[in-house]
Amino acid sequence: MKLFLARNPNTQIIDSLRKDNDTGRPWTLMEKIFLGLTPKQYMAQAMSNPLNWVFAAILLVGIPFIIARFIFGLSWAVGDPYDNAWGLFLGFGLFGMVPLSSSGFQLGSAVEVFGRHDFEPIERLGILNGILGYFFAVIFLMCDLGQPWRLIYPMFVSWGPEAVLFLVAWHVATYLSVQAAETSTAFFEWMGWPAGRTFVKKMALGLAVAGIILSTLHQGALGALSTYAPGKIHPLWYSSSFQWLYFFVSSLPGGLCMVIVVSTIAVKTMDWRCDATFKNSLSKLQVSLAKGASMGLITYLVIRLIGVAHDNKWAYLTTGWGGWWLFEIGFGVILSLVLLTAGIRNNSVTLVRLGAWTTIIGVVLNRLNVYMITFNWQNGHVHIPPFREIMIVITVYSIYIMTYRAILYRWPILFKWKTRYSEYAVLEPKPAAVTAPEAAGSK
Amino acid sequence: MIERRDFLKGCLACGVTAATVSVAGGKAMAAGSFEGYPDAMGVLVDLTRCVGCRSCEAACNAEQKLPEPDLPFDDTSVFKDKRRTTEKAYTVVNEYKVADKETLYRKMQCNHCTEPACLSSCFVNAYTKTKEGAVIYNAKVCVGCRNCMIACPFNIPAYSYSSPLNPLVQKCIFCYDTRLKDGKPPACVDICPQQVMTFGRRADLIKLGHDRIQANPGKYVDKLYGEKAVGGTSWMYLSSVDFDKVGFDGHIQNEPIISNVKDFLGFVPMVLSIWPALFTGVHLLATKNKDGHHDHEEGDHQ
């Protein structure tokens, strides 16, 4: 796209409801989908992007793999992991993606609950990052469940309310709808449906508060799930009293840093789609997000240490697993803290971005350690997922990135929709309004 | 005015959710003090009597109509590895060389916990602890999340991963359908030529186990495994060596697994009840009558 625009500087990329800077006829849906390019132009720009070829190659192998997993059964993809029942689909796809998606509720509440309207340019990105992360976590879950067509059973068929997973199922389902409502404002603007947008805007505060509640509980619940397996998870990664707090607290910097990383990628790879407000405020906003993230990280570091002290697990630190624990904390938490705080202090957005990367790697590594790497540590060997399982994860994640990109290209997330809200009303009698100047011009 | 309206809306939504989930919290609390059904049956396994003939494995295979094994049941080469239960074998016997020339065999199958972790972790309530003591499973509602396999402290439930359309959790059900509910002992107990296993009321078996330890000084370690582990199990074990040496987790907690998650579950209705007012209150404190603050007006593209 970048290349295409460099060659065709006069192209109108759709950023409003109507042609010619919002004065002409309304764009059709097809035009909106192709961003205002002709389908031929669109294909040409897509083909010239090498990343698309990488995705094509991944999908070419991966899609048949996903189909085969459902035709031949779960064992075709993951083998028969009786002792390590949860592999990469959940270890990475659910437990790793959900904490990185806590950005939705954090930015939603920063703006709506705490009245920090200066975060508005990045609020929609935070919310979109949230909903896509959750949505794809559910896709990963569907790949993992033995009978995914029964996913609604905990809601409608058979209740197991004393199970932590029951809470997760309900909360993720409810929270997906909350986030869908929050994201829909951008969708309604893009589609030109003002009534929907007005309706959702009125609920903004309620939705934001619901987001805080649901997120506190299910982010924590993902940690509480591991307390079912006290003997299986290595003691350094296990705390029956604090596990849910570890997961909740680490999800906060995880989500904020994911927004730093995604907004950096966006501004570097789709500069044409970001408006001036977004670009000009980005560095400042990223540093602000880093402040939040570093407060989350220092809290997380302290409570992880308190957990080791609380159960007196210091002796484990001298073992091999202790070394691995120190790496997770040293790289994911302490190094991240140093980078983020140095970035904040020196106002260096480069350091902040680097620290954001190490933070999200640290959060995902922690989830993998709890549910996969240290799981059954007493058996003395680590369960390595088979190639097909890894390939399916790469494929679903690629589809996630492609969906993410497709939405950022089109919906007003990184830019403000040029059609002002008050003008939507004029849309209906538009033919008359359009013909008037035309008639005048023809005279 | 918008804030007030939203506040009320938020309260309503959260109140409903809170009401639903408080039920969950309440149930979990009640479950913690459960001491077992009075007439629950159990099995006392005496490891010192087992000779590793594997006839229990064969009887289980026939009773549960499981597929034919790769190696016949009289083949002792299977003892090379430490096996676990699978969807094709609900019980397996493993061999342990415990001292010079002394060999012990340990049969493993579902221990039928008094407060099963599989049951408490199941979000569709597929498991039931029957009054006869068996932990049975309802294949019709299982979604296949395999949380029970994560939660089981004995690593017992297996999953038929290879079935594309109807994969299920598979484990010993104490021969509930065919025997236990009529008061009969399970097939493995019935067939054992060595009387390794004694079938009876769990309460009686605890007494019997301790009596046997007392009557044979030096023969057994002074512990009845399963009497207390994870809240007690219907299957209990006597051994002449430390249980750690014969494949048991000797450091297993005595509290039922559900006690680990009770704190969190109790916290859930509190968050649902407190957070709405707390954060709406914070919103009012943070934004009301502040310079530069404006309500979310309709045309906010300023």
mmCIF file of N, CA, C and O in Angstrom, chain A residues 69-74 146-150, chain B residues 142 159-168:
data_model
loop_
_atom_site.group_PDB
_atom_site.id
_atom_site.type_symbol
_atom_site.label_atom_id
_atom_site.label_comp_id
_atom_site.label_asym_id
_atom_site.label_seq_id
_atom_site.Cartn_x
_atom_site.Cartn_y
_atom_site.Cartn_z
ATOM 1 N N ARG A 69 -7.243 -31.335 11.044
ATOM 2 C CA ARG A 69 -7.454 -31.508 12.498
ATOM 3 C C ARG A 69 -8.917 -31.853 12.790
ATOM 4 O O ARG A 69 -9.205 -32.666 13.652
ATOM 5 N N PHE A 70 -9.847 -31.246 12.049
ATOM 6 C CA PHE A 70 -11.261 -31.527 12.319
ATOM 7 C C PHE A 70 -11.728 -32.818 11.648
ATOM 8 O O PHE A 70 -12.610 -33.482 12.157
ATOM 9 N N ILE A 71 -11.110 -33.170 10.512
ATOM 10 C CA ILE A 71 -11.526 -34.416 9.849
ATOM 11 C C ILE A 71 -10.957 -35.635 10.575
ATOM 12 O O ILE A 71 -11.652 -36.614 10.827
ATOM 13 N N PHE A 72 -9.680 -35.562 10.921
ATOM 14 C CA PHE A 72 -9.028 -36.755 11.490
ATOM 15 C C PHE A 72 -9.002 -36.757 13.015
ATOM 16 O O PHE A 72 -8.532 -37.707 13.621
ATOM 17 N N GLY A 73 -9.462 -35.693 13.622
ATOM 18 C CA GLY A 73 -9.495 -35.664 15.084
ATOM 19 C C GLY A 73 -8.301 -34.922 15.665
ATOM 20 O O GLY A 73 -7.306 -34.655 14.988
ATOM 21 N N LEU A 74 -8.441 -34.604 16.943
ATOM 22 C CA LEU A 74 -7.426 -33.823 17.651
ATOM 23 C C LEU A 74 -6.063 -34.512 17.647
ATOM 24 O O LEU A 74 -5.023 -33.858 17.566
ATOM 25 N N GLY A 146 -12.435 -30.721 22.234
ATOM 26 C CA GLY A 146 -12.731 -31.977 21.575
ATOM 27 C C GLY A 146 -14.002 -31.873 20.751
ATOM 28 O O GLY A 146 -14.104 -32.389 19.653
ATOM 29 N N GLN A 147 -15.010 -31.178 21.300
ATOM 30 C CA GLN A 147 -16.285 -31.056 20.607
ATOM 31 C C GLN A 147 -16.696 -29.587 20.594
ATOM 32 O O GLN A 147 -17.594 -29.168 21.329
ATOM 33 N N PRO A 148 -16.034 -28.783 19.745
ATOM 34 C CA PRO A 148 -16.259 -27.331 19.789
ATOM 35 C C PRO A 148 -17.707 -26.930 19.532
ATOM 36 O O PRO A 148 -18.138 -25.868 19.974
ATOM 37 N N TRP A 149 -18.441 -27.800 18.831
ATOM 38 C CA TRP A 149 -19.846 -27.460 18.585
ATOM 39 C C TRP A 149 -20.660 -27.480 19.876
ATOM 40 O O TRP A 149 -21.813 -27.075 19.895
ATOM 41 N N ARG A 150 -20.051 -27.933 20.966
ATOM 42 C CA ARG A 150 -20.751 -27.888 22.261
ATOM 43 C C ARG A 150 -20.327 -26.698 23.110
ATOM 44 O O ARG A 150 -20.613 -26.650 24.300
ATOM 45 N N CYS B 142 -20.166 -33.415 27.747
ATOM 46 C CA CYS B 142 -18.735 -33.067 27.753
ATOM 47 C C CYS B 142 -18.363 -32.272 26.503
ATOM 48 O O CYS B 142 -18.663 -32.676 25.396
ATOM 49 N N TYR B 159 -8.216 -39.273 27.277
ATOM 50 C CA TYR B 159 -9.109 -38.673 26.298
ATOM 51 C C TYR B 159 -8.953 -39.400 24.982
ATOM 52 O O TYR B 159 -7.834 -39.694 24.563
ATOM 53 N N SER B 160 -10.065 -39.710 24.338
ATOM 54 C CA SER B 160 -9.967 -40.387 23.044
ATOM 55 C C SER B 160 -9.698 -39.346 21.967
ATOM 56 O O SER B 160 -10.566 -39.006 21.177
ATOM 57 N N TYR B 161 -8.470 -38.848 21.967
ATOM 58 C CA TYR B 161 -8.041 -37.784 21.063
ATOM 59 C C TYR B 161 -8.270 -38.138 19.589
ATOM 60 O O TYR B 161 -8.418 -37.267 18.754
ATOM 61 N N SER B 162 -8.266 -39.436 19.292
ATOM 62 C CA SER B 162 -8.278 -39.812 17.878
ATOM 63 C C SER B 162 -9.671 -39.804 17.274
ATOM 64 O O SER B 162 -9.817 -39.921 16.066
ATOM 65 N N SER B 163 -10.695 -39.640 18.095
ATOM 66 C CA SER B 163 -12.049 -39.615 17.541
ATOM 67 C C SER B 163 -12.385 -38.209 17.040
ATOM 68 O O SER B 163 -12.390 -37.259 17.816
ATOM 69 N N PRO B 164 -12.692 -38.049 15.759
ATOM 70 C CA PRO B 164 -12.965 -36.695 15.273
ATOM 71 C C PRO B 164 -14.332 -36.168 15.724
ATOM 72 O O PRO B 164 -14.470 -34.982 15.994
ATOM 73 N N LEU B 165 -15.324 -37.025 15.812
ATOM 74 C CA LEU B 165 -16.674 -36.532 16.064
ATOM 75 C C LEU B 165 -17.138 -36.677 17.498
ATOM 76 O O LEU B 165 -17.963 -35.902 17.969
ATOM 77 N N ASN B 166 -16.667 -37.687 18.197
ATOM 78 C CA ASN B 166 -17.161 -37.868 19.553
ATOM 79 C C ASN B 166 -16.043 -38.234 20.524
ATOM 80 O O ASN B 166 -16.084 -39.266 21.176
ATOM 81 N N PRO B 167 -15.032 -37.369 20.608
ATOM 82 C CA PRO B 167 -13.965 -37.679 21.564
ATOM 83 C C PRO B 167 -14.477 -37.498 22.992
ATOM 84 O O PRO B 167 -15.243 -36.578 23.262
ATOM 85 N N LEU B 168 -14.079 -38.389 23.888
ATOM 86 C CA LEU B 168 -14.608 -38.362 25.249
ATOM 87 C C LEU B 168 -13.512 -38.605 26.275
ATOM 88 O O LEU B 168 -12.480 -39.190 25.964
#
